[in-house]
Short mmCIF file of C-alpha atoms in Angstrom, two decimals:
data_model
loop_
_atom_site.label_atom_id
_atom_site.label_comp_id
_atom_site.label_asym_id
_atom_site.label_seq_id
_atom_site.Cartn_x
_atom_site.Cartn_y
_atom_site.Cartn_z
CA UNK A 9 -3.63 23.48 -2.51
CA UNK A 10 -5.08 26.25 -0.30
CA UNK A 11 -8.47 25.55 1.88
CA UNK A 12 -11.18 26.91 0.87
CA UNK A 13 -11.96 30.10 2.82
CA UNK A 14 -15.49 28.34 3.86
CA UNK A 15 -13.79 25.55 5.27
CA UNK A 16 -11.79 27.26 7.47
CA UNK A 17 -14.31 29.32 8.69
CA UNK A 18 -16.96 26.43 9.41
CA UNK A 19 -13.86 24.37 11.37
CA UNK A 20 -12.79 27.71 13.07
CA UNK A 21 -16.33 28.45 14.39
CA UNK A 22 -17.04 25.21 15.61
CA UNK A 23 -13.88 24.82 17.61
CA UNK A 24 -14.14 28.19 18.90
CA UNK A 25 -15.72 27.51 22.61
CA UNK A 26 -19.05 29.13 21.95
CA UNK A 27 -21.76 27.97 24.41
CA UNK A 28 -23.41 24.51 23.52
CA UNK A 29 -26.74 25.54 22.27
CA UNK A 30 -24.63 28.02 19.66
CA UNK A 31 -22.23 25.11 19.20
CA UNK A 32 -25.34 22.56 18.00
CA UNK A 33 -26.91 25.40 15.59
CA UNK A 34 -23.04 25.34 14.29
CA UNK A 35 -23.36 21.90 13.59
CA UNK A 36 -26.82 21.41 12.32
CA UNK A 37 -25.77 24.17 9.54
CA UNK A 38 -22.30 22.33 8.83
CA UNK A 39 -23.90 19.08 7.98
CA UNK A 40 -24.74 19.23 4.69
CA UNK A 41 -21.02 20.26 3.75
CA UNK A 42 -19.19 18.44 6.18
CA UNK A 43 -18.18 15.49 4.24
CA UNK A 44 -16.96 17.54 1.69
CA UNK A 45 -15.14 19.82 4.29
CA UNK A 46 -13.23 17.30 5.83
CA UNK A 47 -12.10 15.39 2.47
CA UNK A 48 -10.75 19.10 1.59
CA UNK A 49 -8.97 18.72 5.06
CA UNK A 50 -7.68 15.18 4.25
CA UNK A 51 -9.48 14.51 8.04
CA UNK A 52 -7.75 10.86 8.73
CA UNK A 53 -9.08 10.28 12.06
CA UNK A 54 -12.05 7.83 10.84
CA UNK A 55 -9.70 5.68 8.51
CA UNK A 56 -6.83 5.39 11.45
CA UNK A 57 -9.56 4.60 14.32
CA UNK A 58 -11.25 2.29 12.65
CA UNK A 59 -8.17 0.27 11.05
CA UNK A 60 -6.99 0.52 15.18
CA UNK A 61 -10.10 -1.19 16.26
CA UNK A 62 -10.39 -4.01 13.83
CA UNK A 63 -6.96 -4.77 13.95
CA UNK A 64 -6.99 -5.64 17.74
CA UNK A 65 -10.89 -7.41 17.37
CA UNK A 66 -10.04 -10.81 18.89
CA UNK A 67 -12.97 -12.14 15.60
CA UNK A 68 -14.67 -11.79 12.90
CA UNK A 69 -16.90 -8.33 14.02
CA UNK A 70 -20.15 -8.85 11.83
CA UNK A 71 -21.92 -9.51 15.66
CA UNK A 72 -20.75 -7.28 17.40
CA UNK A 73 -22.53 -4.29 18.67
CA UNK A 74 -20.52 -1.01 17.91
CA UNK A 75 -21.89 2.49 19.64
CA UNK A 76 -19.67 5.64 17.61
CA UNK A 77 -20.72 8.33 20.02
CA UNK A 78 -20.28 11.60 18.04
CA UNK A 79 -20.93 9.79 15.14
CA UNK A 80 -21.45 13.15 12.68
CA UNK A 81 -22.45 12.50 9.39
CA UNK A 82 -21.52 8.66 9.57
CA UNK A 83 -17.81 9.02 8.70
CA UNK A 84 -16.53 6.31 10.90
CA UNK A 85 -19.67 4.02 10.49
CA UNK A 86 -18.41 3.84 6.40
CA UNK A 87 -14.92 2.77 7.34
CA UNK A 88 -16.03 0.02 10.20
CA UNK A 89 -18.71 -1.57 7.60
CA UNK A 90 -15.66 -1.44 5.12
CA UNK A 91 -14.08 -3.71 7.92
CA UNK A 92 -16.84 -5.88 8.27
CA UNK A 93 -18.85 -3.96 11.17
CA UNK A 94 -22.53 -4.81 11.14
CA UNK A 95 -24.04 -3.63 13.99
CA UNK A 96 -23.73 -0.38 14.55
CA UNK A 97 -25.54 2.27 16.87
CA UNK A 98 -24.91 6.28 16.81
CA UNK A 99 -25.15 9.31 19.14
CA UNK A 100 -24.71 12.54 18.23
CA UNK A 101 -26.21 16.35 19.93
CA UNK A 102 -26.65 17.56 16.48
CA UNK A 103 -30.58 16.78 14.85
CA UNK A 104 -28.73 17.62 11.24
CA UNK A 105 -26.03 15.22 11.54
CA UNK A 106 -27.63 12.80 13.04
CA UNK A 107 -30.59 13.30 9.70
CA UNK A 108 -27.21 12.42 7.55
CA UNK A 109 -25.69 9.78 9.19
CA UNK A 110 -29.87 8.20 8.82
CA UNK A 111 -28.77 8.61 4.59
CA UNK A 112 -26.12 6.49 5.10
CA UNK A 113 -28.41 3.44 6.04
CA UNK A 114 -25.35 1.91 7.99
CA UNK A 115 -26.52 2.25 11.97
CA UNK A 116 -29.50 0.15 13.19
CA UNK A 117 -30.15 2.64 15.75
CA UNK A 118 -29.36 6.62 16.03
CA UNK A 119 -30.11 8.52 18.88
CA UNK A 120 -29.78 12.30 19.78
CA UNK A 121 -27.64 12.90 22.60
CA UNK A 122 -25.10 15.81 23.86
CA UNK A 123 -22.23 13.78 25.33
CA UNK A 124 -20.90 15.76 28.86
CA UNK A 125 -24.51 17.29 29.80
CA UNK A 126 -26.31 13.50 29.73
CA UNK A 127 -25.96 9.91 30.38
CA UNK A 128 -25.57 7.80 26.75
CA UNK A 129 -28.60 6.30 26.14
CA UNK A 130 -29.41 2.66 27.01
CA UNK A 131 -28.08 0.59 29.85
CA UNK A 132 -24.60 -0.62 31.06
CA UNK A 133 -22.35 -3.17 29.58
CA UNK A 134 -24.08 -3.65 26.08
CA UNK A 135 -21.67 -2.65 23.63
CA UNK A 136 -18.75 -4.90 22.36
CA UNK A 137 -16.52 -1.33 21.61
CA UNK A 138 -17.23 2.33 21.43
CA UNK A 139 -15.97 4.59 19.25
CA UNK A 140 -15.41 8.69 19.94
CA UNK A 141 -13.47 10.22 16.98
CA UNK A 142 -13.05 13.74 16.03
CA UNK A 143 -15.22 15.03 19.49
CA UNK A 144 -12.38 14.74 22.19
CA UNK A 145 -10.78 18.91 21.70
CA UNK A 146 -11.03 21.85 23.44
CA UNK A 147 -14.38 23.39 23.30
CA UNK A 148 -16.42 20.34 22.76
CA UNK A 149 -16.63 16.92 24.43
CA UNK A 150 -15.74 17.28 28.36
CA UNK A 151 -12.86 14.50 29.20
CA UNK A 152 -14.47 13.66 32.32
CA UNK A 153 -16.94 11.90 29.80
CA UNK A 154 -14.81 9.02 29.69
CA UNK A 155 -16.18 6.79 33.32
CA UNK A 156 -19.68 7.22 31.00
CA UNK A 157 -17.84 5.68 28.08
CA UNK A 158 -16.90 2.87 30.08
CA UNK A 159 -20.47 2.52 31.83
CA UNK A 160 -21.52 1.23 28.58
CA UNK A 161 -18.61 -1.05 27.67
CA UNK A 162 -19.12 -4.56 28.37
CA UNK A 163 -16.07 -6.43 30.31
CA UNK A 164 -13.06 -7.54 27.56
CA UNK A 165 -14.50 -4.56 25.00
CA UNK A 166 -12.68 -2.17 23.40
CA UNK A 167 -12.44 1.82 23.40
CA UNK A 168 -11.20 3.72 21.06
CA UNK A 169 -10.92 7.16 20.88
CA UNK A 170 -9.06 10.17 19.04
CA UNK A 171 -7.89 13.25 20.03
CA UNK A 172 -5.86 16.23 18.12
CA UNK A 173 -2.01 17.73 18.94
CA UNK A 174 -2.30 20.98 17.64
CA UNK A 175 -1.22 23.81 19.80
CA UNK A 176 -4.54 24.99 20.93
CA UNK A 177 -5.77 21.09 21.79
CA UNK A 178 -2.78 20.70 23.99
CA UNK A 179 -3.99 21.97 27.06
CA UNK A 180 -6.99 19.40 26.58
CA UNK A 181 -4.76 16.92 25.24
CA UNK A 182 -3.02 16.52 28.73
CA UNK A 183 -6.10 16.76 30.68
CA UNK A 184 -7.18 13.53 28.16
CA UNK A 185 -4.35 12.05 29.37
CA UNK A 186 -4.38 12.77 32.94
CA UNK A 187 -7.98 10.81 33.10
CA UNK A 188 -7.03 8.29 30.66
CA UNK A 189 -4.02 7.27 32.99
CA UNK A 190 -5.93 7.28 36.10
CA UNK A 191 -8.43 4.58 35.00
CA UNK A 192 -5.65 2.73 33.68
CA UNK A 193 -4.11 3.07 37.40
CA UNK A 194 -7.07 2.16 38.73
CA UNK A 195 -7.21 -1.18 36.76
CA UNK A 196 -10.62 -0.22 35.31
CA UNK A 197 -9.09 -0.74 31.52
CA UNK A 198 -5.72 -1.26 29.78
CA UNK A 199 -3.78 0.64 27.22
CA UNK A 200 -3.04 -1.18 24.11
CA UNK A 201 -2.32 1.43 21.98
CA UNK A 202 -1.24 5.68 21.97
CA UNK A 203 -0.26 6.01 18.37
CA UNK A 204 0.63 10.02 17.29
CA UNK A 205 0.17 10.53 13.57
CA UNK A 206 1.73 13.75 11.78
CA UNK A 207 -0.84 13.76 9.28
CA UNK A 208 -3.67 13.69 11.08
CA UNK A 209 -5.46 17.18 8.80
CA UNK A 210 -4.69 19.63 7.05
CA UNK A 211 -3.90 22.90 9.80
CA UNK A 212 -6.72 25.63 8.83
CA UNK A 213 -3.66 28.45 9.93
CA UNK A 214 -0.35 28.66 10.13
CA UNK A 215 0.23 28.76 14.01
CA UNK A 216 -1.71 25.63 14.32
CA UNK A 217 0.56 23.84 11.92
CA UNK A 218 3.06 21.24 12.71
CA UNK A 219 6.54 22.44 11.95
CA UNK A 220 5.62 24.40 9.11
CA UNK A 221 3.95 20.83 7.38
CA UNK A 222 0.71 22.91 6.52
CA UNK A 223 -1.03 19.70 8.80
CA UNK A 224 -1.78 18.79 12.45
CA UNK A 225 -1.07 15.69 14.02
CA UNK A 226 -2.91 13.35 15.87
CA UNK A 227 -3.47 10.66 17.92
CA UNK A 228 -5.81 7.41 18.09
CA UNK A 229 -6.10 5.48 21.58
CA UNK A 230 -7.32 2.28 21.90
CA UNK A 231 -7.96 0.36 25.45
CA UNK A 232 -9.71 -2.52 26.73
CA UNK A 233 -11.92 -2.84 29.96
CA UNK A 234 -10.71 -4.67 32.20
CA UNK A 235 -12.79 -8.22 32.68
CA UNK A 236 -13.06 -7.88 36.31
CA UNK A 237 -14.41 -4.79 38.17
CA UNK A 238 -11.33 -2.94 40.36
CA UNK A 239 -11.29 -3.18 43.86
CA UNK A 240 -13.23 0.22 45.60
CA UNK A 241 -10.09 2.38 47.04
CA UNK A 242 -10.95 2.34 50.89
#
């Protein structure tokens, strides 16, 4: 089945490093198609993140308090309330997704907030796991973001996070990884997962394809903060 032409214009534009305040307008106008859009894309990212994440919850997860950061239209919040997620809490820099992820009636709390130009909202330690799926690429979410992500992270919670393999993420691919090993280094969290998936979406071109499979592949981390604050490096 070929995309639809609109499809792979609204992912192309998005993705295409325009400044943030063109980037936002991009969004706000994609959000009334997006879920469509992505189920033409096959988009697995929310299913495999959140299957990740409760599969590693040490219990049941109704209590805990989830923050999906880049939240969109809600996609992830549907799959973790599938897997018994209750509390959940949203960010996003886009007013229109952010109005449809409000439709959904899953998050207790939504926020507005452009990830890499401001602090989260809220103060440290308060969430049980955070979520970032789909907003770790080239053009949009900064990886120095991540020290913020674990700012808000209480002690023994979880972090999972997605990025995509396709040859024009792989530049920011290995500066993900660069950051995500030095905080493992530094003892301020531990890997317990790196799992690359083929299937990750279908490829909106050819050259962005995996081996000719007419998809991109993919891959979900998950870590845990470390109970105990590292030593400062003298």
């Amino acid at each position: 089945m070929v995309l639809p032409s609109g499809v792979r214009e609204r992912v192309a534009a998005v993705h295409g490093g325009s400044a943030l305040p063109e980037r936002l307008r991009l969004y706000d106008g994609w959000a009334t198609d997006y879920d469509q859009d992505v189920a033409a894309l096959e988009y697995r990212a929310p299913h495999l993140a959140a299957a990740s994440l409760a599969f590693a919850f040490p219990a049941a997860p109704a209590g805990a308090r989830l923050l999906d950061v880049a939240c969109g239209t809600g996609l992830v919040a549907r799959e973790l309330h599938r897997r018994g997620f209750r509390c959940l809490h949203g960010v996003d820099g886009s007013a229109g997704m952010l109005e449809r992820a409000r439709s959904t009636g899953l998050y207790q709390e939504l926020r507005q907030c452009v990830l890499g130009w401001e602090p989260l909202p809220g103060p440290a330690e308060q969430y049980d796991a955070v979520t970032v799926v789909g907003a770790l690429g080239e053009g949009q979410v900064p990886s120095t973001v991540l020290p913020e992500l674990l700012r808000v992270t209480k002690p023994g919670g979880f972090l999972c996070l997605t990025t995509r393999s396709n040859p024009s993420n792989l530049r920011y691919k290995r500066e993900l990884e660069a950051e995500l090993g030095k905080l493992e280094h530094c003892g301020a969290w531990q890997k317990l997962l790196a799992q690359e998936v083929e299937h990750w979406e279908r490829a909106i071109s050819e050259e962005e394809s995996t081996r000719g499979t007419g998809y991109i592949s993919g891959v979900v981390y998950l870590y845990q903060k470390c109970p105990v604050p590292p030593l400062e490096e003298e």
